[in-house]
Amino acid sequence: GGEIDLCGHATLAAAFVILRFYRPGDKQVTFETLSGTLTVTAREDGTLEMEFPAYALRPVPVTDEMERAMGARPREAWMGRDLLCVFDDEDTVRHMQPDLDRVEKLEGLLLQVTAPGKDYTCVSRTFAPKLAVPEDPVCGSGHCHIVPYWADRLGREEILAFQASPRTGVLSCRRAGERVFLAGKAVLFSK
């Protein structure tokens, strides 16, 4: 549906292929992108850790249109590149069935929804109808919004995040100043 400035899936997949097939002895690869330099490091636990810029967030008013689009009223709303809506209950996020036509009309490129988690620091989902992606299964760039929010809110730099899409995913996250580090696994799908 369009090119974006930061894509975690593409960064993780490219690093996985390069480090596995082209430079198997290396532990790190660096990309020059529309979002600046992105570094991916192979960790001892088998995960790949990606270093991304953290999006600066500014509070925005919660609107009736947000509530109509998501089917629930967020407690807070924030804007970076994407709209980040915060809910009190993870079940609201897990069971959300947004009206994607209405979501497409909201400000921000993507819609990130998040809530505190019971088994994880936070639970989230990502909707991107402006890019012809109804729901992103595990959104790296979305966590460049989500991690700074929760790090500030909870006063801690390490976040264990669960993306509650139908495919799901777990991200080990940490913030270091204006950077966000996301670690996860990749698997070979096709050769």
PDB file of C-alpha atoms in Angstrom:
ATOM      1  CA  GLY A   1       0.000   0.000   0.000  1.00  0.00           C
ATOM      2  CA  GLY A   2       2.999   2.339   0.120  1.00  0.00           C
ATOM      3  CA  GLU A   3       6.580   2.787   1.272  1.00  0.00           C
ATOM      4  CA  ILE A   4       7.201   3.730   4.889  1.00  0.00           C
ATOM      5  CA  ASP A   5      10.262   5.162   6.583  1.00  0.00           C
ATOM      6  CA  LEU A   6      10.723   2.345   9.102  1.00  0.00           C
ATOM      7  CA  CYS A   7       9.707  -1.323   8.894  1.00  0.00           C
ATOM      8  CA  GLY A   8      10.740  -3.813  11.556  1.00  0.00           C
ATOM      9  CA  HIS A   9       9.698  -6.854   9.496  1.00  0.00           C
ATOM     10  CA  ALA A  10      11.885  -5.871   6.556  1.00  0.00           C
ATOM     11  CA  THR A  11      14.836  -4.990   8.786  1.00  0.00           C
ATOM     12  CA  LEU A  12      14.632  -8.266  10.726  1.00  0.00           C
ATOM     13  CA  ALA A  13      14.198 -10.374   7.570  1.00  0.00           C
ATOM     14  CA  ALA A  14      17.049  -8.676   5.697  1.00  0.00           C
ATOM     15  CA  ALA A  15      19.412  -9.003   8.673  1.00  0.00           C
ATOM     16  CA  PHE A  16      18.452 -12.665   9.135  1.00  0.00           C
ATOM     17  CA  VAL A  17      19.242 -13.484   5.481  1.00  0.00           C
ATOM     18  CA  ILE A  18      22.499 -11.483   5.418  1.00  0.00           C
ATOM     19  CA  LEU A  19      23.824 -12.913   8.690  1.00  0.00           C
ATOM     20  CA  ARG A  20      22.783 -16.468   7.831  1.00  0.00           C
ATOM     21  CA  PHE A  21      23.682 -16.752   4.141  1.00  0.00           C
ATOM     22  CA  TYR A  22      25.981 -13.892   3.109  1.00  0.00           C
ATOM     23  CA  ARG A  23      28.037 -13.080   6.205  1.00  0.00           C
ATOM     24  CA  PRO A  24      27.525 -16.074   8.521  1.00  0.00           C
ATOM     25  CA  GLY A  25      30.536 -15.249  10.727  1.00  0.00           C
ATOM     26  CA  ASP A  26      29.376 -11.709  11.421  1.00  0.00           C
ATOM     27  CA  LYS A  27      27.349 -10.733  14.469  1.00  0.00           C
ATOM     28  CA  GLN A  28      26.074  -7.370  13.251  1.00  0.00           C
ATOM     29  CA  VAL A  29      24.736  -5.682  10.133  1.00  0.00           C
ATOM     30  CA  THR A  30      23.958  -2.000   9.588  1.00  0.00           C
ATOM     31  CA  PHE A  31      21.434  -0.524   7.165  1.00  0.00           C
ATOM     32  CA  GLU A  32      21.136   3.048   5.916  1.00  0.00           C
ATOM     33  CA  THR A  33      17.419   3.831   5.645  1.00  0.00           C
ATOM     34  CA  LEU A  34      14.913   6.664   5.411  1.00  0.00           C
ATOM     35  CA  SER A  35      14.908   6.536   9.246  1.00  0.00           C
ATOM     36  CA  GLY A  36      18.696   6.782   9.485  1.00  0.00           C
ATOM     37  CA  THR A  37      21.145   4.074  10.476  1.00  0.00           C
ATOM     38  CA  LEU A  38      19.539   0.835  11.728  1.00  0.00           C
ATOM     39  CA  THR A  39      21.801  -1.763  13.348  1.00  0.00           C
ATOM     40  CA  VAL A  40      20.877  -5.406  13.937  1.00  0.00           C
ATOM     41  CA  THR A  41      22.958  -7.574  16.289  1.00  0.00           C
ATOM     42  CA  ALA A  42      22.825 -11.366  16.651  1.00  0.00           C
ATOM     43  CA  ARG A  43      22.544 -12.165  20.363  1.00  0.00           C
ATOM     44  CA  GLU A  44      23.764 -15.283  22.134  1.00  0.00           C
ATOM     45  CA  ASP A  45      20.181 -16.407  22.848  1.00  0.00           C
ATOM     46  CA  GLY A  46      19.447 -16.736  19.122  1.00  0.00           C
ATOM     47  CA  THR A  47      17.436 -13.541  18.843  1.00  0.00           C
ATOM     48  CA  LEU A  48      18.227 -10.582  16.635  1.00  0.00           C
ATOM     49  CA  GLU A  49      18.234  -7.204  18.347  1.00  0.00           C
ATOM     50  CA  MET A  50      17.312  -4.232  16.177  1.00  0.00           C
ATOM     51  CA  GLU A  51      18.241  -0.671  17.095  1.00  0.00           C
ATOM     52  CA  PHE A  52      15.691   1.930  16.013  1.00  0.00           C
ATOM     53  CA  PRO A  53      14.963   5.592  16.695  1.00  0.00           C
ATOM     54  CA  ALA A  54      12.308   6.242  19.331  1.00  0.00           C
ATOM     55  CA  TYR A  55       9.414   8.369  18.095  1.00  0.00           C
ATOM     56  CA  ALA A  56       8.764  11.536  20.072  1.00  0.00           C
ATOM     57  CA  LEU A  57       5.181  11.466  21.340  1.00  0.00           C
ATOM     58  CA  ARG A  58       2.904  14.398  22.021  1.00  0.00           C
ATOM     59  CA  PRO A  59      -0.473  14.088  23.734  1.00  0.00           C
ATOM     60  CA  VAL A  60      -3.546  14.644  21.578  1.00  0.00           C
ATOM     61  CA  PRO A  61      -7.194  14.886  22.618  1.00  0.00           C
ATOM     62  CA  VAL A  62      -9.235  11.680  22.727  1.00  0.00           C
ATOM     63  CA  THR A  63     -12.116  12.148  20.289  1.00  0.00           C
ATOM     64  CA  ASP A  64     -15.505  10.602  19.659  1.00  0.00           C
ATOM     65  CA  GLU A  65     -14.225   9.630  16.195  1.00  0.00           C
ATOM     66  CA  MET A  66     -11.432   7.587  17.808  1.00  0.00           C
ATOM     67  CA  GLU A  67     -14.024   5.799  19.925  1.00  0.00           C
ATOM     68  CA  ARG A  68     -16.237   5.095  16.899  1.00  0.00           C
ATOM     69  CA  ALA A  69     -13.260   3.808  14.890  1.00  0.00           C
ATOM     70  CA  MET A  70     -12.037   1.448  17.622  1.00  0.00           C
ATOM     71  CA  GLY A  71     -15.306   0.545  19.314  1.00  0.00           C
ATOM     72  CA  ALA A  72     -13.895   1.619  22.698  1.00  0.00           C
ATOM     73  CA  ARG A  73     -12.794   4.931  24.169  1.00  0.00           C
ATOM     74  CA  PRO A  74      -9.068   5.198  24.905  1.00  0.00           C
ATOM     75  CA  ARG A  75      -7.906   6.685  28.188  1.00  0.00           C
ATOM     76  CA  GLU A  76      -5.140   8.604  26.409  1.00  0.00           C
ATOM     77  CA  ALA A  77      -4.014   9.352  22.861  1.00  0.00           C
ATOM     78  CA  TRP A  78      -0.540  10.269  21.634  1.00  0.00           C
ATOM     79  CA  MET A  79       0.875  11.189  18.245  1.00  0.00           C
ATOM     80  CA  GLY A  80       4.269  10.366  16.755  1.00  0.00           C
ATOM     81  CA  ARG A  81       4.365   9.152  13.180  1.00  0.00           C
ATOM     82  CA  ASP A  82       1.419   6.970  14.258  1.00  0.00           C
ATOM     83  CA  LEU A  83      -1.567   7.468  16.523  1.00  0.00           C
ATOM     84  CA  LEU A  84      -1.040   5.629  19.830  1.00  0.00           C
ATOM     85  CA  CYS A  85      -4.188   4.962  21.871  1.00  0.00           C
ATOM     86  CA  VAL A  86      -3.889   3.684  25.437  1.00  0.00           C
ATOM     87  CA  PHE A  87      -6.550   1.575  27.164  1.00  0.00           C
ATOM     88  CA  ASP A  88      -6.856   0.418  30.770  1.00  0.00           C
ATOM     89  CA  ASP A  89      -7.625  -3.246  30.051  1.00  0.00           C
ATOM     90  CA  GLU A  90      -5.719  -5.678  27.835  1.00  0.00           C
ATOM     91  CA  ASP A  91      -8.966  -7.494  26.966  1.00  0.00           C
ATOM     92  CA  THR A  92     -10.168  -4.341  25.206  1.00  0.00           C
ATOM     93  CA  VAL A  93      -7.048  -4.453  23.021  1.00  0.00           C
ATOM     94  CA  ARG A  94      -7.158  -8.228  22.491  1.00  0.00           C
ATOM     95  CA  HIS A  95     -10.818  -8.261  21.392  1.00  0.00           C
ATOM     96  CA  MET A  96     -10.911  -4.975  19.478  1.00  0.00           C
ATOM     97  CA  GLN A  97     -12.608  -5.136  16.092  1.00  0.00           C
ATOM     98  CA  PRO A  98     -12.058  -1.662  14.687  1.00  0.00           C
ATOM     99  CA  ASP A  99     -13.944  -0.148  11.789  1.00  0.00           C
ATOM    100  CA  LEU A 100     -11.002   0.091   9.367  1.00  0.00           C
ATOM    101  CA  ASP A 101     -12.757   2.636   7.157  1.00  0.00           C
ATOM    102  CA  ARG A 102     -12.981   4.937  10.183  1.00  0.00           C
ATOM    103  CA  VAL A 103      -9.426   4.075  11.296  1.00  0.00           C
ATOM    104  CA  GLU A 104      -8.188   5.142   7.869  1.00  0.00           C
ATOM    105  CA  LYS A 105      -9.585   8.628   8.508  1.00  0.00           C
ATOM    106  CA  LEU A 106      -7.813   9.073  11.865  1.00  0.00           C
ATOM    107  CA  GLU A 107      -4.607  11.123  12.112  1.00  0.00           C
ATOM    108  CA  GLY A 108      -1.314   9.237  11.955  1.00  0.00           C
ATOM    109  CA  LEU A 109       0.023   6.716   9.473  1.00  0.00           C
ATOM    110  CA  LEU A 110      -0.765   3.612  11.567  1.00  0.00           C
ATOM    111  CA  LEU A 111      -2.955   3.054  14.602  1.00  0.00           C
ATOM    112  CA  GLN A 112      -1.249   1.527  17.638  1.00  0.00           C
ATOM    113  CA  VAL A 113      -3.454   0.380  20.527  1.00  0.00           C
ATOM    114  CA  THR A 114      -1.965  -0.715  23.840  1.00  0.00           C
ATOM    115  CA  ALA A 115      -2.824  -1.559  27.439  1.00  0.00           C
ATOM    116  CA  PRO A 116      -0.939  -2.875  30.452  1.00  0.00           C
ATOM    117  CA  GLY A 117      -0.563  -6.640  30.304  1.00  0.00           C
ATOM    118  CA  LYS A 118      -1.181  -9.368  32.852  1.00  0.00           C
ATOM    119  CA  ASP A 119       1.658 -11.643  31.701  1.00  0.00           C
ATOM    120  CA  TYR A 120       3.640  -9.006  29.794  1.00  0.00           C
ATOM    121  CA  THR A 121       4.498  -5.375  30.451  1.00  0.00           C
ATOM    122  CA  CYS A 122       2.087  -4.360  27.722  1.00  0.00           C
ATOM    123  CA  VAL A 123      -0.221  -5.786  25.082  1.00  0.00           C
ATOM    124  CA  SER A 124      -0.702  -4.099  21.731  1.00  0.00           C
ATOM    125  CA  ARG A 125      -2.116  -4.339  18.237  1.00  0.00           C
ATOM    126  CA  THR A 126      -1.364  -2.406  15.049  1.00  0.00           C
ATOM    127  CA  PHE A 127      -3.803  -1.433  12.296  1.00  0.00           C
ATOM    128  CA  ALA A 128      -2.591   0.073   9.001  1.00  0.00           C
ATOM    129  CA  PRO A 129      -5.462   0.452   6.531  1.00  0.00           C
ATOM    130  CA  LYS A 130      -3.756   3.517   4.969  1.00  0.00           C
ATOM    131  CA  LEU A 131      -1.076   1.086   3.759  1.00  0.00           C
ATOM    132  CA  ALA A 132      -3.548  -1.673   2.758  1.00  0.00           C
ATOM    133  CA  VAL A 133      -2.553  -3.720   5.841  1.00  0.00           C
ATOM    134  CA  PRO A 134      -5.648  -4.367   7.958  1.00  0.00           C
ATOM    135  CA  GLU A 135      -3.564  -5.615  10.916  1.00  0.00           C
ATOM    136  CA  ASP A 136       0.193  -5.931  11.205  1.00  0.00           C
ATOM    137  CA  PRO A 137       1.020  -9.178  13.050  1.00  0.00           C
ATOM    138  CA  VAL A 138       4.031  -7.807  14.984  1.00  0.00           C
ATOM    139  CA  CYS A 139       4.965  -4.206  14.282  1.00  0.00           C
ATOM    140  CA  GLY A 140       8.548  -3.127  14.952  1.00  0.00           C
ATOM    141  CA  SER A 141       8.018   0.535  14.101  1.00  0.00           C
ATOM    142  CA  GLY A 142       4.867   0.498  16.240  1.00  0.00           C
ATOM    143  CA  HIS A 143       6.984  -0.440  19.235  1.00  0.00           C
ATOM    144  CA  CYS A 144       9.114   2.632  18.553  1.00  0.00           C
ATOM    145  CA  HIS A 145       5.991   4.433  19.818  1.00  0.00           C
ATOM    146  CA  ILE A 146       4.815   1.870  22.398  1.00  0.00           C
ATOM    147  CA  VAL A 147       8.140   1.314  24.205  1.00  0.00           C
ATOM    148  CA  PRO A 148       8.851   5.032  24.885  1.00  0.00           C
ATOM    149  CA  TYR A 149       5.297   5.446  26.194  1.00  0.00           C
ATOM    150  CA  TRP A 150       5.522   2.519  28.642  1.00  0.00           C
ATOM    151  CA  ALA A 151       9.129   3.280  29.630  1.00  0.00           C
ATOM    152  CA  ASP A 152       8.081   6.801  30.649  1.00  0.00           C
ATOM    153  CA  ARG A 153       4.826   5.678  32.240  1.00  0.00           C
ATOM    154  CA  LEU A 154       6.408   2.882  34.308  1.00  0.00           C
ATOM    155  CA  GLY A 155       9.798   4.500  34.938  1.00  0.00           C
ATOM    156  CA  ARG A 156      11.707   1.530  33.529  1.00  0.00           C
ATOM    157  CA  GLU A 157      13.719   0.993  30.390  1.00  0.00           C
ATOM    158  CA  GLU A 158      13.037  -2.733  29.756  1.00  0.00           C
ATOM    159  CA  ILE A 159       9.658  -3.806  28.421  1.00  0.00           C
ATOM    160  CA  LEU A 160       8.379  -7.271  27.514  1.00  0.00           C
ATOM    161  CA  ALA A 161       5.738  -6.619  24.877  1.00  0.00           C
ATOM    162  CA  PHE A 162       3.075  -8.933  23.477  1.00  0.00           C
ATOM    163  CA  GLN A 163       1.462  -8.173  20.123  1.00  0.00           C
ATOM    164  CA  ALA A 164      -2.038  -9.678  20.309  1.00  0.00           C
ATOM    165  CA  SER A 165      -2.689 -10.059  16.580  1.00  0.00           C
ATOM    166  CA  PRO A 166      -4.076 -13.399  15.396  1.00  0.00           C
ATOM    167  CA  ARG A 167      -0.466 -14.527  14.688  1.00  0.00           C
ATOM    168  CA  THR A 168       0.938 -12.947  17.903  1.00  0.00           C
ATOM    169  CA  GLY A 169       4.493 -12.173  18.828  1.00  0.00           C
ATOM    170  CA  VAL A 170       6.677 -11.354  21.804  1.00  0.00           C
ATOM    171  CA  LEU A 171       9.285  -8.597  21.703  1.00  0.00           C
ATOM    172  CA  SER A 172      12.013  -8.031  24.279  1.00  0.00           C
ATOM    173  CA  CYS A 173      12.361  -4.259  24.257  1.00  0.00           C
ATOM    174  CA  ARG A 174      14.525  -1.648  25.884  1.00  0.00           C
ATOM    175  CA  ARG A 175      14.889   2.070  25.532  1.00  0.00           C
ATOM    176  CA  ALA A 176      18.234   3.812  25.724  1.00  0.00           C
ATOM    177  CA  GLY A 177      17.806   7.561  25.402  1.00  0.00           C
ATOM    178  CA  GLU A 178      16.381   8.346  21.967  1.00  0.00           C
ATOM    179  CA  ARG A 179      16.863   4.767  20.729  1.00  0.00           C
ATOM    180  CA  VAL A 180      14.680   1.678  21.049  1.00  0.00           C
ATOM    181  CA  PHE A 181      16.080  -1.862  20.931  1.00  0.00           C
ATOM    182  CA  LEU A 182      13.722  -4.661  19.890  1.00  0.00           C
ATOM    183  CA  ALA A 183      14.765  -8.305  20.051  1.00  0.00           C
ATOM    184  CA  GLY A 184      12.967 -11.253  18.520  1.00  0.00           C
ATOM    185  CA  LYS A 185      13.389 -14.347  16.433  1.00  0.00           C
ATOM    186  CA  ALA A 186      13.183 -14.903  12.697  1.00  0.00           C
ATOM    187  CA  VAL A 187      12.597 -18.152  10.850  1.00  0.00           C
ATOM    188  CA  LEU A 188      13.419 -19.182   7.307  1.00  0.00           C
ATOM    189  CA  PHE A 189      10.241 -19.393   5.245  1.00  0.00           C
ATOM    190  CA  SER A 190      11.537 -19.991   1.743  1.00  0.00           C
ATOM    191  CA  LYS A 191      14.876 -20.514   0.030  1.00  0.00           C
TER     192      LYS A 191
END
